[in-house]
mmCIF file of C-alpha atoms in Angstrom:
data_model
loop_
_atom_site.group_PDB
_atom_site.id
_atom_site.type_symbol
_atom_site.label_atom_id
_atom_site.label_comp_id
_atom_site.label_asym_id
_atom_site.label_seq_id
_atom_site.Cartn_x
_atom_site.Cartn_y
_atom_site.Cartn_z
ATOM 1 C CA MET A 1 -5.284 0.467 0.116
ATOM 2 C CA LYS A 2 -4.702 -0.220 3.778
ATOM 3 C CA ALA A 3 -1.602 -0.422 6.006
ATOM 4 C CA GLY A 4 -1.793 -1.733 9.578
ATOM 5 C CA ILE A 5 0.380 -0.537 12.487
ATOM 6 C CA VAL A 6 1.503 -3.451 14.675
ATOM 7 C CA GLY A 7 3.868 -3.951 17.605
ATOM 8 C CA LEU A 8 4.043 -4.950 21.251
ATOM 9 C CA PRO A 9 2.187 -2.830 23.842
ATOM 10 C CA ASN A 10 3.875 0.479 24.790
ATOM 11 C CA VAL A 11 6.245 0.761 21.818
ATOM 12 C CA GLY A 12 4.655 3.935 20.421
ATOM 13 C CA LYS A 13 1.970 2.603 18.046
ATOM 14 C CA SER A 14 -0.879 4.773 19.278
ATOM 15 C CA THR A 15 1.343 7.850 19.490
ATOM 16 C CA LEU A 16 2.392 7.219 15.882
ATOM 17 C CA PHE A 17 -1.221 6.769 14.797
ATOM 18 C CA ASN A 18 -2.206 10.011 16.539
ATOM 19 C CA CYS A 19 0.725 11.674 14.801
ATOM 20 C CA LEU A 20 -0.577 10.512 11.447
ATOM 21 C CA SER A 21 -4.086 11.589 12.399
ATOM 22 C CA ASN A 22 -2.703 15.116 12.579
ATOM 23 C CA ALA A 23 -1.067 14.738 9.158
ATOM 24 C CA LYS A 24 -3.100 17.751 8.048
ATOM 25 C CA ALA A 25 -0.399 19.757 9.785
ATOM 26 C CA GLN A 26 2.138 18.410 7.296
ATOM 27 C CA SER A 27 0.116 18.777 4.104
ATOM 28 C CA ALA A 28 -1.200 22.332 3.894
ATOM 29 C CA ASN A 29 -4.978 22.514 4.251
ATOM 30 C CA PHE A 30 -5.834 18.926 3.310
ATOM 31 C CA PRO A 31 -8.147 17.458 5.965
ATOM 32 C CA PHE A 32 -7.703 14.236 7.898
ATOM 33 C CA CYS A 33 -10.802 12.132 8.265
ATOM 34 C CA THR A 34 -11.483 9.405 10.799
ATOM 35 C CA ILE A 35 -13.704 6.523 9.719
ATOM 36 C CA GLU A 36 -13.784 4.898 13.165
ATOM 37 C CA PRO A 37 -11.576 5.245 16.269
ATOM 38 C CA ASN A 38 -8.718 3.066 15.021
ATOM 39 C CA ILE A 39 -8.838 3.745 11.276
ATOM 40 C CA GLY A 40 -7.706 6.918 9.564
ATOM 41 C CA VAL A 41 -7.511 8.051 5.961
ATOM 42 C CA VAL A 42 -4.209 9.900 5.636
ATOM 43 C CA ASN A 43 -3.162 12.145 2.770
ATOM 44 C CA VAL A 44 -0.027 11.277 0.826
ATOM 45 C CA PRO A 45 2.236 14.367 0.947
ATOM 46 C CA ASP A 46 3.085 15.425 -2.608
ATOM 47 C CA SER A 47 4.701 18.776 -3.393
ATOM 48 C CA ARG A 48 3.637 18.370 -7.048
ATOM 49 C CA LEU A 49 0.028 19.048 -6.050
ATOM 50 C CA GLN A 50 0.926 22.444 -4.628
ATOM 51 C CA LYS A 51 2.788 23.333 -7.839
ATOM 52 C CA LEU A 52 -0.195 22.287 -9.973
ATOM 53 C CA GLU A 53 -2.491 24.325 -7.717
ATOM 54 C CA GLU A 54 -0.349 27.423 -8.326
ATOM 55 C CA LEU A 55 -0.456 26.955 -12.120
ATOM 56 C CA VAL A 56 -4.091 25.865 -12.567
ATOM 57 C CA ASN A 57 -5.753 27.775 -9.688
ATOM 58 C CA PRO A 58 -8.544 25.185 -9.265
ATOM 59 C CA GLU A 59 -11.603 25.396 -6.993
ATOM 60 C CA LYS A 60 -10.285 22.465 -4.941
ATOM 61 C CA VAL A 61 -7.321 20.120 -4.592
ATOM 62 C CA ILE A 62 -7.750 16.428 -3.723
ATOM 63 C CA PRO A 63 -4.655 14.445 -2.688
ATOM 64 C CA ALA A 64 -4.043 10.704 -2.832
ATOM 65 C CA THR A 65 -4.733 8.844 0.416
ATOM 66 C CA VAL A 66 -3.699 5.717 2.316
ATOM 67 C CA GLU A 67 -5.822 4.063 4.984
ATOM 68 C CA ILE A 68 -3.915 3.470 8.244
ATOM 69 C CA VAL A 69 -5.226 1.011 10.848
ATOM 70 C CA ASP A 70 -4.065 1.126 14.470
ATOM 71 C CA ILE A 71 -4.024 -2.540 15.506
ATOM 72 C CA ALA A 72 -3.831 -2.981 19.297
ATOM 73 C CA GLY A 73 -0.682 -4.464 20.825
ATOM 74 C CA LEU A 74 -0.079 -8.142 20.209
ATOM 75 C CA VAL A 75 1.190 -10.364 23.035
ATOM 76 C CA LYS A 76 2.849 -13.754 23.246
ATOM 77 C CA GLY A 77 0.257 -16.448 22.550
ATOM 78 C CA ALA A 78 -1.825 -14.251 20.212
ATOM 79 C CA SER A 79 -1.787 -17.030 17.577
ATOM 80 C CA LYS A 80 -3.519 -19.265 20.147
ATOM 81 C CA GLY A 81 -6.046 -16.603 21.056
ATOM 82 C CA GLU A 82 -4.219 -15.014 24.016
ATOM 83 C CA GLY A 83 -5.333 -11.467 24.793
ATOM 84 C CA LEU A 84 -7.527 -10.490 21.872
ATOM 85 C CA GLY A 85 -5.173 -12.374 19.547
ATOM 86 C CA ASN A 86 -7.612 -13.760 17.000
ATOM 87 C CA LYS A 87 -9.318 -10.394 16.545
ATOM 88 C CA PHE A 88 -6.008 -8.558 16.067
ATOM 89 C CA LEU A 89 -4.610 -11.187 13.713
ATOM 90 C CA GLY A 90 -7.847 -10.908 11.722
ATOM 91 C CA ASN A 91 -7.365 -7.130 11.518
ATOM 92 C CA ILE A 92 -3.825 -7.629 10.171
ATOM 93 C CA ARG A 93 -5.110 -10.096 7.567
ATOM 94 C CA GLU A 94 -7.375 -7.379 6.160
ATOM 95 C CA THR A 95 -4.463 -5.001 5.511
ATOM 96 C CA ASP A 96 -2.302 -4.812 2.379
ATOM 97 C CA ALA A 97 0.937 -3.982 4.210
ATOM 98 C CA ILE A 98 2.319 -3.905 7.756
ATOM 99 C CA ILE A 99 3.977 -1.019 9.610
ATOM 100 C CA HIS A 100 5.851 -2.691 12.494
ATOM 101 C CA VAL A 101 6.840 -0.274 15.270
ATOM 102 C CA LEU A 102 9.925 -1.252 17.297
ATOM 103 C CA ARG A 103 10.997 0.488 20.478
ATOM 104 C CA CYS A 104 14.583 1.692 20.001
ATOM 105 C CA PHE A 105 14.934 4.090 22.930
ATOM 106 C CA ASP A 106 15.636 3.916 26.660
ATOM 107 C CA ASN A 107 13.229 5.579 29.088
ATOM 108 C CA ASP A 108 12.710 4.276 32.621
ATOM 109 C CA ASN A 109 9.386 6.129 32.833
ATOM 110 C CA ILE A 110 7.835 4.061 30.041
ATOM 111 C CA ILE A 111 7.499 0.440 31.131
ATOM 112 C CA HIS A 112 8.266 -2.237 28.543
ATOM 113 C CA VAL A 113 6.033 -5.312 28.538
ATOM 114 C CA ASP A 114 9.186 -7.504 28.764
ATOM 115 C CA THR A 115 10.950 -5.133 31.241
ATOM 116 C CA THR A 116 14.120 -4.617 29.108
ATOM 117 C CA ILE A 117 14.680 -2.846 25.781
ATOM 118 C CA ASP A 118 15.485 -5.216 22.930
ATOM 119 C CA PRO A 119 13.911 -4.443 19.518
ATOM 120 C CA ILE A 120 15.183 -7.711 18.012
ATOM 121 C CA ARG A 121 13.452 -9.771 20.715
ATOM 122 C CA ASP A 122 10.305 -7.648 20.254
ATOM 123 C CA LYS A 123 10.401 -8.188 16.501
ATOM 124 C CA GLU A 124 10.806 -11.933 16.948
ATOM 125 C CA THR A 125 7.893 -12.056 19.430
ATOM 126 C CA ILE A 126 5.551 -10.550 16.852
ATOM 127 C CA ASP A 127 7.087 -12.545 13.992
ATOM 128 C CA VAL A 128 6.576 -15.867 15.789
ATOM 129 C CA GLU A 129 2.893 -15.149 16.464
ATOM 130 C CA LEU A 130 2.297 -14.234 12.818
ATOM 131 C CA GLN A 131 4.363 -17.204 11.589
ATOM 132 C CA LEU A 132 2.433 -19.650 13.801
ATOM 133 C CA LYS A 133 -0.863 -18.335 12.427
ATOM 134 C CA ASP A 134 0.477 -18.675 8.863
ATOM 135 C CA LEU A 135 1.674 -22.208 9.590
ATOM 136 C CA GLU A 136 -1.840 -23.092 10.699
ATOM 137 C CA SER A 137 -3.299 -21.621 7.484
ATOM 138 C CA VAL A 138 -0.820 -23.358 5.151
ATOM 139 C CA GLU A 139 -1.201 -26.727 6.876
ATOM 140 C CA LYS A 140 -4.980 -26.542 6.432
ATOM 141 C CA LYS A 141 -4.517 -25.771 2.731
ATOM 142 C CA LEU A 142 -1.973 -28.590 2.340
ATOM 143 C CA GLU A 143 -4.461 -31.138 3.710
ATOM 144 C CA LYS A 144 -6.926 -30.149 0.971
ATOM 145 C CA VAL A 145 -4.281 -30.372 -1.758
ATOM 146 C CA LYS A 146 -2.853 -33.753 -0.645
ATOM 147 C CA LYS A 147 -5.591 -35.952 -2.144
ATOM 148 C CA ALA A 148 -5.443 -34.353 -5.588
ATOM 149 C CA ALA A 149 -1.631 -34.534 -5.543
ATOM 150 C CA ARG A 150 -1.768 -38.282 -4.791
ATOM 151 C CA THR A 151 -3.948 -38.902 -7.857
ATOM 152 C CA GLY A 152 -1.179 -37.540 -10.078
ATOM 153 C CA ASN A 153 -2.729 -34.121 -10.752
ATOM 154 C CA LYS A 154 0.336 -32.146 -11.897
ATOM 155 C CA GLU A 155 -0.973 -28.760 -10.810
ATOM 156 C CA ALA A 156 -1.885 -30.125 -7.368
ATOM 157 C CA GLN A 157 1.560 -31.724 -7.071
ATOM 158 C CA LYS A 158 3.171 -28.394 -7.894
ATOM 159 C CA GLU A 159 1.045 -26.636 -5.249
ATOM 160 C CA PHE A 160 1.858 -29.405 -2.745
ATOM 161 C CA ASP A 161 5.597 -28.850 -3.299
ATOM 162 C CA VAL A 162 5.296 -25.057 -2.869
ATOM 163 C CA LEU A 163 3.188 -25.352 0.283
ATOM 164 C CA THR A 164 5.593 -27.914 1.755
ATOM 165 C CA LYS A 165 8.487 -25.543 1.104
ATOM 166 C CA VAL A 166 6.618 -22.713 2.848
ATOM 167 C CA ILE A 167 5.785 -24.941 5.839
ATOM 168 C CA ASN A 168 9.446 -25.933 6.166
ATOM 169 C CA GLY A 169 10.438 -22.262 6.080
ATOM 170 C CA LEU A 170 7.852 -21.259 8.695
ATOM 171 C CA GLU A 171 8.932 -24.113 10.974
ATOM 172 C CA GLU A 172 12.442 -22.638 10.840
ATOM 173 C CA PHE A 173 10.948 -19.278 11.952
ATOM 174 C CA ASN A 174 11.286 -17.609 8.544
ATOM 175 C CA SER A 175 8.566 -15.211 7.430
ATOM 176 C CA VAL A 176 6.949 -16.138 4.115
ATOM 177 C CA ARG A 177 8.265 -12.960 2.459
ATOM 178 C CA ALA A 178 11.819 -14.216 3.162
ATOM 179 C CA ILE A 179 11.248 -17.719 1.730
ATOM 180 C CA GLU A 180 12.705 -18.144 -1.751
ATOM 181 C CA LEU A 181 9.840 -18.645 -4.219
ATOM 182 C CA THR A 182 9.345 -17.700 -7.854
ATOM 183 C CA LYS A 183 7.007 -14.850 -8.748
ATOM 184 C CA ASP A 184 4.580 -17.330 -10.337
ATOM 185 C CA GLU A 185 4.578 -19.562 -7.241
ATOM 186 C CA ARG A 186 3.753 -16.596 -5.040
ATOM 187 C CA GLU A 187 1.021 -15.280 -7.331
ATOM 188 C CA GLU A 188 -0.630 -18.637 -7.966
ATOM 189 C CA PHE A 189 -0.391 -20.470 -4.647
ATOM 190 C CA ILE A 190 0.611 -18.066 -1.866
ATOM 191 C CA LYS A 191 -1.104 -14.736 -2.568
ATOM 192 C CA PRO A 192 -4.662 -16.225 -2.397
ATOM 193 C CA LEU A 193 -3.934 -17.433 1.170
ATOM 194 C CA GLN A 194 -3.451 -13.828 2.430
ATOM 195 C CA LEU A 195 -0.641 -14.952 4.714
ATOM 196 C CA LEU A 196 0.339 -12.472 7.411
ATOM 197 C CA THR A 197 4.118 -12.783 6.971
ATOM 198 C CA ASP A 198 3.907 -12.519 3.195
ATOM 199 C CA LYS A 199 2.666 -8.932 3.374
ATOM 200 C CA PRO A 200 5.195 -6.187 2.564
ATOM 201 C CA ILE A 201 6.552 -4.680 5.766
ATOM 202 C CA LEU A 202 7.969 -1.355 6.924
ATOM 203 C CA TYR A 203 9.889 -1.347 10.204
ATOM 204 C CA VAL A 204 9.608 1.924 12.127
ATOM 205 C CA CYS A 205 12.431 2.318 14.644
ATOM 206 C CA ASN A 206 10.980 4.560 17.339
ATOM 207 C CA VAL A 207 13.983 6.456 18.750
ATOM 208 C CA ASP A 208 14.698 9.263 21.211
ATOM 209 C CA GLU A 209 15.001 12.865 19.978
ATOM 210 C CA GLY A 210 18.809 12.764 19.861
ATOM 211 C CA SER A 211 18.753 9.749 17.520
ATOM 212 C CA ALA A 212 16.160 11.143 15.090
ATOM 213 C CA VAL A 213 18.675 11.881 12.309
ATOM 214 C CA ASN A 214 21.254 9.082 12.428
ATOM 215 C CA GLY A 215 19.614 6.424 14.591
ATOM 216 C CA ASN A 216 21.455 4.505 17.322
ATOM 217 C CA GLY A 217 22.821 1.054 18.194
ATOM 218 C CA TYR A 218 19.325 -0.411 18.419
ATOM 219 C CA VAL A 219 18.540 0.780 14.880
ATOM 220 C CA ASP A 220 21.810 -0.643 13.542
ATOM 221 C CA ARG A 221 20.867 -4.052 14.960
ATOM 222 C CA VAL A 222 17.403 -3.907 13.382
ATOM 223 C CA LYS A 223 18.858 -3.032 9.960
ATOM 224 C CA GLU A 224 21.311 -5.930 10.191
ATOM 225 C CA VAL A 225 18.611 -8.452 11.178
ATOM 226 C CA VAL A 226 16.135 -7.486 8.413
ATOM 227 C CA LYS A 227 18.632 -7.042 5.559
ATOM 228 C CA ASN A 228 17.556 -10.304 3.862
ATOM 229 C CA GLU A 229 13.868 -9.781 4.466
ATOM 230 C CA ASN A 230 13.032 -7.470 1.552
ATOM 231 C CA ALA A 231 11.780 -4.875 4.050
ATOM 232 C CA GLU A 232 12.036 -1.103 4.474
ATOM 233 C CA VAL A 233 13.380 0.509 7.678
ATOM 234 C CA ILE A 234 12.795 4.126 8.702
ATOM 235 C CA ILE A 235 13.818 6.058 11.838
ATOM 236 C CA LEU A 236 11.249 8.188 13.690
ATOM 237 C CA ALA A 237 11.324 9.952 17.043
ATOM 238 C CA VAL A 238 7.607 9.354 17.494
ATOM 239 C CA GLY A 239 7.223 11.305 20.755
ATOM 240 C CA THR A 240 8.980 14.314 19.242
ATOM 241 C CA GLU A 241 6.873 14.036 16.071
ATOM 242 C CA ALA A 242 3.762 14.135 18.255
ATOM 243 C CA ASP A 243 5.003 17.378 19.848
ATOM 244 C CA ILE A 244 5.607 18.876 16.392
ATOM 245 C CA THR A 245 2.085 18.096 15.172
ATOM 246 C CA GLU A 246 0.681 19.928 18.219
ATOM 247 C CA LEU A 247 2.173 23.217 16.981
ATOM 248 C CA GLU A 248 -0.396 25.354 15.171
ATOM 249 C CA GLU A 249 1.860 27.404 12.906
ATOM 250 C CA TYR A 250 3.633 25.861 9.890
ATOM 251 C CA GLU A 251 6.667 28.103 10.489
ATOM 252 C CA GLU A 252 6.981 26.873 14.080
ATOM 253 C CA ARG A 253 6.901 23.260 12.948
ATOM 254 C CA GLN A 254 9.580 23.905 10.340
ATOM 255 C CA MET A 255 11.812 25.629 12.905
ATOM 256 C CA PHE A 256 11.404 22.679 15.272
ATOM 257 C CA LEU A 257 12.364 20.251 12.479
ATOM 258 C CA GLU A 258 15.381 22.342 11.475
ATOM 259 C CA ASP A 259 16.585 22.435 15.088
ATOM 260 C CA LEU A 260 16.527 18.630 15.053
ATOM 261 C CA GLY A 261 18.377 18.502 11.723
ATOM 262 C CA LEU A 262 15.357 17.066 9.863
ATOM 263 C CA GLU A 263 14.188 18.205 6.431
ATOM 264 C CA GLU A 264 10.561 17.112 6.845
ATOM 265 C CA ALA A 265 8.164 15.662 9.409
ATOM 266 C CA GLY A 266 8.460 11.942 9.983
ATOM 267 C CA ALA A 267 4.729 11.496 9.393
ATOM 268 C CA SER A 268 5.213 12.636 5.799
ATOM 269 C CA LYS A 269 8.188 10.323 5.345
ATOM 270 C CA LEU A 270 6.252 7.358 6.748
ATOM 271 C CA ILE A 271 3.133 7.929 4.656
ATOM 272 C CA ARG A 272 5.177 8.122 1.460
ATOM 273 C CA ALA A 273 7.088 4.986 2.477
ATOM 274 C CA ALA A 274 3.793 3.143 3.093
ATOM 275 C CA TYR A 275 2.520 4.265 -0.321
ATOM 276 C CA LYS A 276 5.682 2.946 -1.965
ATOM 277 C CA LEU A 277 5.483 -0.256 0.091
ATOM 278 C CA LEU A 278 2.009 -0.894 -1.285
ATOM 279 C CA ASN A 279 3.461 -0.611 -4.812
ATOM 280 C CA LEU A 280 1.329 2.435 -5.538
ATOM 281 C CA GLN A 281 1.903 5.488 -7.680
ATOM 282 C CA THR A 282 0.051 8.670 -8.598
ATOM 283 C CA TYR A 283 -1.278 10.263 -11.752
ATOM 284 C CA PHE A 284 -2.992 13.641 -11.947
ATOM 285 C CA THR A 285 -6.026 15.232 -13.528
ATOM 286 C CA ALA A 286 -6.037 19.021 -13.596
ATOM 287 C CA GLY A 287 -8.756 21.508 -14.449
ATOM 288 C CA VAL A 288 -10.419 24.612 -13.055
ATOM 289 C CA LYS A 289 -12.893 22.500 -11.048
ATOM 290 C CA GLU A 290 -10.215 20.421 -9.333
ATOM 291 C CA VAL A 291 -6.642 19.231 -9.335
ATOM 292 C CA ARG A 292 -6.603 15.639 -8.176
ATOM 293 C CA ALA A 293 -4.101 12.881 -7.434
ATOM 294 C CA TRP A 294 -5.342 9.398 -8.363
ATOM 295 C CA THR A 295 -3.867 6.240 -6.856
ATOM 296 C CA ILE A 296 -3.012 3.286 -9.106
ATOM 297 C CA ASN A 297 -0.707 0.275 -8.965
ATOM 298 C CA VAL A 298 2.746 0.509 -10.496
ATOM 299 C CA GLY A 299 2.454 -1.101 -13.941
ATOM 300 C CA ASP A 300 -1.220 -0.244 -14.547
ATOM 301 C CA THR A 301 -2.274 0.481 -18.139
ATOM 302 C CA ALA A 302 -4.118 3.613 -19.285
ATOM 303 C CA PRO A 303 -7.559 1.878 -19.259
ATOM 304 C CA GLN A 304 -6.922 0.577 -15.729
ATOM 305 C CA ALA A 305 -5.976 4.080 -14.613
ATOM 306 C CA ALA A 306 -9.135 5.430 -16.229
ATOM 307 C CA GLY A 307 -11.188 2.827 -14.365
ATOM 308 C CA VAL A 308 -10.112 4.330 -11.029
ATOM 309 C CA ILE A 309 -12.139 7.438 -11.937
ATOM 310 C CA HIS A 310 -15.150 5.431 -13.184
ATOM 311 C CA THR A 311 -15.643 1.907 -14.496
ATOM 312 C CA ASP A 312 -17.287 3.359 -17.641
ATOM 313 C CA PHE A 313 -14.003 5.115 -18.459
ATOM 314 C CA GLU A 314 -12.251 1.760 -18.575
ATOM 315 C CA LYS A 315 -15.029 -0.082 -20.440
ATOM 316 C CA GLY A 316 -15.338 2.546 -23.149
ATOM 317 C CA PHE A 317 -11.689 3.627 -23.261
ATOM 318 C CA ILE A 318 -10.640 5.118 -26.625
ATOM 319 C CA ARG A 319 -7.381 6.908 -25.858
ATOM 320 C CA ALA A 320 -5.517 8.908 -23.237
ATOM 321 C CA GLU A 321 -3.966 12.320 -23.682
ATOM 322 C CA VAL A 322 -0.815 12.389 -21.552
ATOM 323 C CA ILE A 323 1.319 15.300 -20.397
ATOM 324 C CA LYS A 324 4.468 14.704 -18.375
ATOM 325 C CA TYR A 325 4.385 16.649 -15.096
ATOM 326 C CA GLU A 326 7.810 18.224 -15.773
ATOM 327 C CA ASP A 327 6.660 19.472 -19.198
ATOM 328 C CA PHE A 328 3.517 21.025 -17.708
ATOM 329 C CA VAL A 329 5.470 22.787 -14.960
ATOM 330 C CA ASN A 330 8.212 23.983 -17.318
ATOM 331 C CA LEU A 331 5.810 25.272 -19.978
ATOM 332 C CA GLY A 332 3.077 26.492 -17.608
ATOM 333 C CA SER A 333 -0.169 25.385 -19.280
ATOM 334 C CA GLU A 334 -1.835 22.687 -21.389
ATOM 335 C CA VAL A 335 -2.057 25.070 -24.353
ATOM 336 C CA LYS A 336 1.693 25.700 -24.309
ATOM 337 C CA VAL A 337 2.383 21.968 -23.937
ATOM 338 C CA LYS A 338 0.316 21.316 -27.090
ATOM 339 C CA GLU A 339 2.059 24.115 -28.961
ATOM 340 C CA ALA A 340 5.424 22.577 -28.059
ATOM 341 C CA GLY A 341 4.280 19.185 -29.369
ATOM 342 C CA LYS A 342 4.676 17.622 -25.931
ATOM 343 C CA LEU A 343 1.159 16.200 -25.548
ATOM 344 C CA GLY A 344 1.165 12.425 -26.094
ATOM 345 C CA VAL A 345 -1.793 10.417 -27.389
ATOM 346 C CA GLU A 346 -1.666 6.891 -25.960
ATOM 347 C CA GLY A 347 -3.697 3.709 -26.496
ATOM 348 C CA LYS A 348 -4.738 0.714 -24.402
ATOM 349 C CA GLU A 349 -1.229 -0.692 -24.007
ATOM 350 C CA TYR A 350 0.285 2.452 -22.481
ATOM 351 C CA ILE A 351 1.810 1.864 -19.016
ATOM 352 C CA VAL A 352 1.075 4.891 -16.857
ATOM 353 C CA GLN A 353 4.103 6.556 -15.238
ATOM 354 C CA ASP A 354 4.169 8.212 -11.835
ATOM 355 C CA GLY A 355 3.270 11.898 -12.209
ATOM 356 C CA ASP A 356 1.561 11.600 -15.605
ATOM 357 C CA MET A 357 -1.171 14.190 -16.170
ATOM 358 C CA MET A 358 -4.000 12.470 -18.012
ATOM 359 C CA ASN A 359 -7.184 13.225 -19.885
ATOM 360 C CA PHE A 360 -9.298 10.263 -21.060
ATOM 361 C CA ARG A 361 -11.463 9.901 -24.162
ATOM 362 C CA PHE A 362 -14.131 7.202 -23.859
ATOM 363 C CA ASN A 363 -17.426 6.086 -25.306
ATOM 364 C CA VAL A 364 -19.986 3.788 -23.658
#
């Protein structure tokens, strides 16, 4: 699953990406790997893995990951191909969620592309470019649907009505995620279009060091503007976070964070927020060979979870043996969990819960 970092030039996107690229500093000895210069696979911080490692003592530990894409700064006119607009908009289309970085700090030494600091204006600049591109996409689709709708095709008429509603919303400068549609309308007619402003979004308010804990007036304005948008907002002092990741020793990093009044590094907070934004959750497998976190969608069944390991596991699924993480930690081993009658045997309809420890029985 992939999240793309977007924003105007010079708002802190690349610094944030570099911060995340050093996420190894925030998650023990788990490595960071770069696929190409602007794409990184970042580990999802999860203290449960460390606890399982202590109890199981495996040969290796493999965390869950999220792919983060650093998409170069958009400019006004990107929807019409200005700058490298089409390329960047194409990169956003390929992501599952958007991390939108907004500059919420004053610093005369860092020039803003629009000379003054105004995160709401910056947000609207990006929004308009994405909305214009979506409008173009929906209008093209509507032209194709029109003929069938005119012949009385009920399904086509329904799609025509939904697309018209979305066009009206976009023309009023509303993002698709903020347009009121039913779940079925979104799934059936909107999701296949991969619209840019329908993607879940996380706003990152990039603040100065003194605003890292409670934010500032800029952040308050952002929160007010996005309150009806079904979006997440987090506060990060990106420059300070970059300084923290440069420190070699874990103890030094923790002292730095404590001095700022922060409980954990912002990179960790952001990665977890992106994971949640993508509607993902984790289940575990644990044995002497490895302890591993597996990524699945919230609501996945046991066979679907098994299929993440190997498609044969899903095809030949018989049952799943499930231990709740809390039971395993409290009792200390699989044997003791069984003795306490806490091991569950679940079938194909079981909905996997975050933190489940699972063992699959299958036959192909």
